[in-house]
CSV table of C-alpha atoms in Angstrom, one decimal:
chain,number,residue,atom,x,y,z
A,1,UNK,CA,47.8,-11.7,-44.8
A,2,UNK,CA,51.5,-11.3,-43.9
A,3,UNK,CA,51.8,-8.3,-46.2
A,4,UNK,CA,48.7,-6.7,-44.7
A,5,UNK,CA,50.1,-7.1,-41.2
A,6,UNK,CA,53.4,-5.6,-42.4
A,7,UNK,CA,51.5,-2.6,-43.7
A,8,UNK,CA,49.5,-2.2,-40.5
A,9,UNK,CA,52.7,-2.4,-38.3
A,10,UNK,CA,54.4,0.1,-40.6
A,11,UNK,CA,51.5,2.5,-40.2
A,12,UNK,CA,51.5,2.1,-36.5
A,13,UNK,CA,55.2,2.7,-36.3
A,14,UNK,CA,54.9,5.8,-38.4
A,15,UNK,CA,52.1,7.1,-36.3
A,16,UNK,CA,54.1,6.6,-33.1
A,17,UNK,CA,56.9,8.7,-34.6
A,18,UNK,CA,54.5,11.3,-35.8
A,19,UNK,CA,52.4,11.8,-32.6
A,20,UNK,CA,55.1,13.5,-30.5
A,21,UNK,CA,55.7,16.0,-33.2
A,22,UNK,CA,52.0,16.6,-33.7
A,23,UNK,CA,51.6,17.1,-29.9
A,24,UNK,CA,54.4,19.7,-29.9
A,25,UNK,CA,52.9,21.4,-32.9
A,26,UNK,CA,49.5,21.5,-31.3
A,27,UNK,CA,51.1,22.9,-28.1
A,28,UNK,CA,52.9,25.6,-30.1
A,29,UNK,CA,49.7,26.6,-31.8
A,30,UNK,CA,48.1,27.3,-28.4
A,31,UNK,CA,50.9,29.8,-27.5
A,32,UNK,CA,50.7,33.5,-28.2
A,33,UNK,CA,53.1,36.3,-27.4
A,34,UNK,CA,51.0,39.5,-26.8
A,35,UNK,CA,52.4,42.9,-27.5
A,36,UNK,CA,52.2,43.9,-23.9
A,37,UNK,CA,54.9,41.3,-23.1
A,38,UNK,CA,57.1,41.9,-26.1
A,39,UNK,CA,56.9,45.5,-27.4
A,40,UNK,CA,59.0,48.0,-25.3
A,41,UNK,CA,61.1,51.1,-25.8
A,42,UNK,CA,63.9,52.3,-23.6
A,43,UNK,CA,63.2,54.8,-20.9
A,44,UNK,CA,65.1,58.0,-21.9
A,45,UNK,CA,66.7,58.6,-18.5
A,46,UNK,CA,68.3,55.2,-18.0
A,47,UNK,CA,70.0,53.9,-15.9
A,48,UNK,CA,67.6,54.1,-13.0
A,49,UNK,CA,70.0,52.5,-10.5
A,50,UNK,CA,73.6,51.5,-10.3
A,51,UNK,CA,76.5,51.0,-7.8
A,52,UNK,CA,77.5,54.1,-5.8
A,53,UNK,CA,81.2,53.8,-6.7
A,54,UNK,CA,84.4,54.0,-4.7
A,55,UNK,CA,84.1,54.7,-1.0
A,56,UNK,CA,80.8,52.8,-0.7
A,57,UNK,CA,79.9,49.2,0.1
A,58,UNK,CA,78.3,48.8,-3.3
A,59,UNK,CA,81.0,50.0,-5.6
A,60,UNK,CA,79.2,48.0,-8.2
A,61,UNK,CA,76.1,46.0,-8.5
A,62,UNK,CA,75.7,42.7,-10.4
A,63,UNK,CA,73.6,39.8,-11.5
A,64,UNK,CA,69.9,39.6,-11.2
A,65,UNK,CA,68.3,41.9,-8.7
A,66,UNK,CA,64.6,41.6,-7.9
A,67,UNK,CA,61.8,44.1,-8.1
A,68,UNK,CA,58.4,43.5,-6.5
A,69,UNK,CA,55.5,45.9,-6.5
A,70,UNK,CA,53.4,45.6,-3.3
A,71,UNK,CA,50.5,48.0,-3.2
A,72,UNK,CA,51.9,51.5,-4.0
A,73,UNK,CA,55.4,50.5,-2.9
A,74,UNK,CA,58.2,49.1,-5.1
A,75,UNK,CA,60.8,46.9,-3.5
A,76,UNK,CA,64.3,46.5,-5.0
A,77,UNK,CA,66.7,43.9,-3.8
A,78,UNK,CA,70.2,44.0,-5.3
A,79,UNK,CA,73.7,42.6,-4.9
A,80,UNK,CA,76.5,45.1,-4.0
A,81,UNK,CA,80.2,44.4,-3.8
A,82,UNK,CA,83.6,46.0,-4.0
A,83,UNK,CA,84.0,45.5,-7.7
A,84,UNK,CA,86.4,42.5,-7.5
A,85,UNK,CA,85.6,39.0,-8.6
A,86,UNK,CA,86.4,37.6,-5.1
A,87,UNK,CA,84.7,40.3,-3.2
A,88,UNK,CA,81.8,39.2,-0.9
A,89,UNK,CA,78.5,39.7,-2.6
A,90,UNK,CA,76.2,41.5,-0.1
A,91,UNK,CA,72.4,42.0,-0.2
A,92,UNK,CA,71.1,45.5,-0.6
A,93,UNK,CA,67.6,47.0,-0.5
A,94,UNK,CA,66.0,50.1,-2.0
A,95,UNK,CA,62.4,51.3,-2.3
A,96,UNK,CA,60.4,53.6,-4.6
A,97,UNK,CA,56.9,54.9,-5.0
A,98,UNK,CA,57.1,55.1,-8.8
A,99,UNK,CA,59.5,52.4,-9.8
A,100,UNK,CA,61.8,55.0,-11.3
A,101,UNK,CA,63.3,57.0,-8.4
A,102,UNK,CA,64.9,54.8,-5.8
A,103,UNK,CA,65.9,55.4,-2.1
A,104,UNK,CA,68.6,53.4,-0.4
A,105,UNK,CA,67.8,53.3,3.4
A,106,UNK,CA,70.8,53.7,5.8
A,107,UNK,CA,70.5,50.1,7.0
A,108,UNK,CA,72.3,48.8,3.9
A,109,UNK,CA,73.7,46.3,3.3
A,110,UNK,CA,70.8,44.4,4.8
A,111,UNK,CA,72.5,41.0,4.8
A,112,UNK,CA,76.2,40.2,4.6
A,113,UNK,CA,76.8,37.1,6.7
A,114,UNK,CA,76.8,34.9,3.5
A,115,UNK,CA,77.3,35.5,-0.2
A,116,UNK,CA,74.0,36.6,-1.8
A,117,UNK,CA,73.5,37.3,-5.5
A,118,UNK,CA,71.2,36.6,-8.4
A,119,UNK,CA,68.2,36.6,-6.1
A,120,UNK,CA,64.4,36.4,-6.5
A,121,UNK,CA,61.7,37.0,-3.9
A,122,UNK,CA,58.2,35.5,-3.5
A,123,UNK,CA,55.8,36.4,-0.7
A,124,UNK,CA,53.7,33.6,0.8
A,125,UNK,CA,51.4,33.8,3.7
A,126,UNK,CA,53.0,37.0,5.0
A,127,UNK,CA,56.6,35.8,4.7
A,128,UNK,CA,59.1,36.9,2.1
A,129,UNK,CA,61.1,34.0,0.7
A,130,UNK,CA,64.3,34.8,-1.1
A,131,UNK,CA,66.1,32.3,-3.3
A,132,UNK,CA,69.5,33.3,-4.3
A,133,UNK,CA,72.9,32.1,-5.4
A,134,UNK,CA,75.4,31.7,-2.6
A,135,UNK,CA,79.2,31.2,-3.0
A,136,UNK,CA,80.2,28.9,-5.9
A,137,UNK,CA,76.7,29.3,-7.4
A,138,UNK,CA,74.9,27.1,-4.8
A,139,UNK,CA,71.3,28.1,-4.5
A,140,UNK,CA,70.1,28.9,-1.0
A,141,UNK,CA,67.0,30.1,0.9
A,142,UNK,CA,66.4,33.1,3.1
A,143,UNK,CA,63.3,34.4,4.8
A,144,UNK,CA,62.1,37.8,6.1
A,145,UNK,CA,59.0,39.3,7.8
A,146,UNK,CA,59.6,42.8,6.7
A,147,UNK,CA,61.5,42.6,3.4
A,148,UNK,CA,64.7,44.1,5.0
A,149,UNK,CA,65.9,41.8,7.8
A,150,UNK,CA,66.8,38.4,6.5
A,151,UNK,CA,67.4,35.0,8.1
A,152,UNK,CA,69.2,32.3,6.1
A,153,UNK,CA,67.6,28.9,6.1
A,154,UNK,CA,70.4,27.2,4.1
A,155,UNK,CA,71.3,25.7,0.7
A,156,UNK,CA,68.5,24.0,-1.3
A,157,UNK,CA,68.3,20.3,-1.2
A,158,UNK,CA,67.7,19.3,-4.8
A,159,UNK,CA,67.3,15.6,-5.7
A,160,UNK,CA,67.2,13.5,-8.9
A,161,UNK,CA,63.9,11.8,-9.7
A,162,UNK,CA,65.2,8.6,-8.0
A,163,UNK,CA,65.7,10.6,-4.7
A,164,UNK,CA,69.5,10.8,-4.9
A,165,UNK,CA,71.2,14.2,-4.6
A,166,UNK,CA,72.0,15.9,-7.9
A,167,UNK,CA,75.6,15.6,-9.0
A,168,UNK,CA,78.0,18.0,-7.3
A,169,UNK,CA,78.6,21.4,-8.9
A,170,UNK,CA,76.8,24.7,-9.2
A,171,UNK,CA,73.1,25.0,-9.4
A,172,UNK,CA,72.1,28.7,-9.5
A,173,UNK,CA,69.8,31.4,-10.8
A,174,UNK,CA,66.9,30.0,-8.9
A,175,UNK,CA,63.3,30.9,-9.8
A,176,UNK,CA,60.6,29.6,-7.5
A,177,UNK,CA,56.8,29.4,-8.3
A,178,UNK,CA,53.9,28.4,-6.0
A,179,UNK,CA,50.7,27.0,-7.3
A,180,UNK,CA,48.0,24.5,-6.1
A,181,UNK,CA,49.9,23.6,-3.0
A,182,UNK,CA,53.2,22.8,-4.7
A,183,UNK,CA,56.4,24.7,-5.0
A,184,UNK,CA,58.4,24.6,-8.3
A,185,UNK,CA,62.1,25.4,-8.6
A,186,UNK,CA,63.8,26.3,-11.9
A,187,UNK,CA,67.5,26.3,-11.8
A,188,UNK,CA,70.5,26.3,-14.2
A,189,UNK,CA,73.8,24.4,-14.2
A,190,UNK,CA,76.7,26.3,-15.7
A,191,UNK,CA,74.1,28.1,-17.9
A,192,UNK,CA,74.0,24.9,-20.0
A,193,UNK,CA,70.2,24.4,-19.5
A,194,UNK,CA,67.3,25.0,-17.2
A,195,UNK,CA,66.0,22.3,-15.0
A,196,UNK,CA,62.7,22.0,-13.0
A,197,UNK,CA,62.1,20.5,-9.6
A,198,UNK,CA,59.1,20.3,-7.3
A,199,UNK,CA,58.6,20.3,-3.5
A,200,UNK,CA,55.5,20.2,-1.2
A,201,UNK,CA,57.3,22.2,1.5
A,202,UNK,CA,60.5,23.8,0.2
A,203,UNK,CA,62.6,21.3,2.1
A,204,UNK,CA,63.5,18.7,-0.6
A,205,UNK,CA,63.2,19.5,-4.3
A,206,UNK,CA,62.8,16.6,-6.7
A,207,UNK,CA,63.6,16.9,-10.4
A,208,UNK,CA,60.8,16.6,-12.9
A,209,UNK,CA,61.0,15.8,-16.7
A,210,UNK,CA,63.1,12.7,-16.1
A,211,UNK,CA,66.0,14.7,-14.9
A,212,UNK,CA,66.3,16.4,-18.2
A,213,UNK,CA,66.4,20.2,-18.7
A,214,UNK,CA,63.1,21.9,-19.7
A,215,UNK,CA,65.0,24.4,-21.8
A,216,UNK,CA,68.4,24.2,-23.5
A,217,UNK,CA,70.4,26.7,-25.5
A,218,UNK,CA,69.6,27.3,-29.2
A,219,UNK,CA,68.7,26.7,-31.9
A,220,UNK,CA,68.8,30.5,-32.4
A,221,UNK,CA,72.1,32.2,-32.3
A,222,UNK,CA,71.1,34.7,-29.6
A,223,UNK,CA,71.1,31.9,-26.9
A,224,UNK,CA,73.2,29.3,-28.6
A,225,UNK,CA,75.9,29.2,-25.9
A,226,UNK,CA,74.2,29.6,-22.5
A,227,UNK,CA,70.8,30.3,-21.0
A,228,UNK,CA,69.4,31.1,-17.5
A,229,UNK,CA,65.9,31.8,-16.3
A,230,UNK,CA,65.1,35.2,-14.7
A,231,UNK,CA,61.4,35.2,-13.9
A,232,UNK,CA,58.1,33.3,-14.4
A,233,UNK,CA,54.7,35.0,-14.7
A,234,UNK,CA,51.3,33.6,-15.5
A,235,UNK,CA,49.3,35.8,-17.9
A,236,UNK,CA,45.9,35.0,-19.4
A,237,UNK,CA,46.3,31.3,-18.7
A,238,UNK,CA,49.8,31.0,-20.1
A,239,UNK,CA,53.1,30.8,-18.3
A,240,UNK,CA,55.8,33.2,-19.6
A,241,UNK,CA,59.5,32.7,-18.8
A,242,UNK,CA,61.9,35.7,-19.0
A,243,UNK,CA,65.4,34.3,-19.6
A,244,UNK,CA,68.7,35.5,-20.8
A,245,UNK,CA,71.1,33.9,-23.3
A,246,UNK,CA,74.3,34.5,-25.1
A,247,UNK,CA,75.7,33.6,-28.5
A,248,UNK,CA,78.5,31.2,-29.0
A,249,UNK,CA,80.5,33.5,-31.3
A,250,UNK,CA,80.6,36.5,-28.9
A,251,UNK,CA,83.7,37.0,-26.9
A,252,UNK,CA,83.4,38.4,-24.3
A,253,UNK,CA,79.8,37.1,-23.9
A,254,UNK,CA,77.1,39.7,-24.5
A,255,UNK,CA,73.8,38.8,-23.0
A,256,UNK,CA,70.3,39.3,-24.3
A,257,UNK,CA,66.9,39.1,-22.6
A,258,UNK,CA,64.3,36.8,-24.1
A,259,UNK,CA,60.8,35.3,-23.7
A,260,UNK,CA,59.4,31.8,-23.8
A,261,UNK,CA,55.9,30.5,-23.1
A,262,UNK,CA,54.3,27.2,-21.8
A,263,UNK,CA,51.0,25.7,-20.8
A,264,UNK,CA,52.4,23.2,-18.4
A,265,UNK,CA,55.8,24.4,-17.1
A,266,UNK,CA,57.5,21.5,-18.9
A,267,UNK,CA,57.3,22.3,-22.6
A,268,UNK,CA,58.5,25.7,-23.7
A,269,UNK,CA,58.2,27.6,-26.9
A,270,UNK,CA,60.7,30.5,-27.5
A,271,UNK,CA,59.3,33.8,-28.8
A,272,UNK,CA,60.1,34.0,-32.5
A,273,UNK,CA,60.9,37.7,-32.1
A,274,UNK,CA,63.7,37.1,-29.6
A,275,UNK,CA,65.8,38.7,-28.4
A,276,UNK,CA,63.9,41.5,-26.7
A,277,UNK,CA,67.1,43.4,-26.2
A,278,UNK,CA,70.0,44.0,-28.6
A,279,UNK,CA,73.2,42.0,-28.0
A,280,UNK,CA,75.4,45.2,-28.0
A,281,UNK,CA,73.3,46.6,-25.1
A,282,UNK,CA,74.3,43.6,-22.9
A,283,UNK,CA,71.1,43.8,-20.9
A,284,UNK,CA,70.2,40.7,-19.0
A,285,UNK,CA,68.3,39.6,-15.9
A,286,UNK,CA,64.9,40.9,-17.2
A,287,UNK,CA,61.7,41.3,-15.2
A,288,UNK,CA,58.2,42.0,-16.3
A,289,UNK,CA,56.4,44.1,-13.6
A,290,UNK,CA,52.7,44.7,-14.0
A,291,UNK,CA,51.6,48.4,-14.1
A,292,UNK,CA,47.9,48.8,-14.5
A,293,UNK,CA,46.9,47.0,-17.7
A,294,UNK,CA,50.4,47.0,-19.0
A,295,UNK,CA,53.9,45.8,-18.0
A,296,UNK,CA,57.1,47.6,-17.4
A,297,UNK,CA,60.2,45.7,-18.5
A,298,UNK,CA,63.3,46.1,-16.3
A,299,UNK,CA,66.8,44.7,-17.1
A,300,UNK,CA,69.6,44.6,-14.5
A,301,UNK,CA,73.1,43.4,-14.2
A,302,UNK,CA,75.7,46.1,-13.8
A,303,UNK,CA,72.8,48.7,-13.7
A,304,UNK,CA,69.0,48.8,-13.7
A,305,UNK,CA,67.4,50.0,-17.0
A,306,UNK,CA,63.7,50.5,-17.6
A,307,UNK,CA,61.8,49.7,-20.8
A,308,UNK,CA,58.3,51.1,-21.2
A,309,UNK,CA,55.4,49.8,-23.3
A,310,UNK,CA,55.8,51.2,-26.8
A,311,UNK,CA,52.5,53.1,-26.6
A,312,UNK,CA,53.6,54.8,-23.4
A,313,UNK,CA,54.9,58.4,-23.4
A,314,UNK,CA,57.8,58.9,-21.0
A,315,UNK,CA,58.4,62.2,-19.2
């Protein structure tokens, strides 16, 4: 009898160890990476957009800008600065009817009271909400009624799962998602991982996943050193994360843009064909923008480049 119980307990222990890996395997089997999200070719007339150079407020542009298509109009928000590391990072705006040729209105920079870079924008109930890095990589929130004139709400209040503030330090590259009455915030800390928090009203954000990152660097070499999330989309029932990463061996760091997928926002599978861009191109901060039944793929950091679906014929 004692031997029988030993065998039973051994089987139960083995099953407990096996079930999580089986769950992960089953989750991975549900994930697909369609060609329309992964197969692109460079637009032959890149770059589409870059800093205007000496004598202008945007000598250079940097970090993640944001492109939003609204009807027939494309919005582009970007960070312009004087080219120095300490220079104030100011918010710029441009528009386009084709997503290729961009016009800077004379009202630029559209916001310069506070440091604004690495931004994203989501429109909810008629209001544009911008989430961006401020000085020292502290994420903050701005709002606008017209996409051009912005009011700062303040830094994001992010808490641990026990309600205490997260440890001091940078928390940047914010990506915000709204679904079923809840707001979700993805953020990175020193590019060492991507965390997820949730809020009912954008006032207090509470960590999920037991305060652990939902994505970490590696095991592939292309993102072995650092990762940061750029964008979240939902396509055919699956969430897709566009993120950038860099390899540990590269000095200076050269960034690639990559893709991962999830069914629940917590468990992520990285695309086996990563990276989507070549390390030597140093193209980060990628965005997938729907265009009819296909997607355009933009990358932006020091310049904005366009990548078209492989089947498309560029003029």
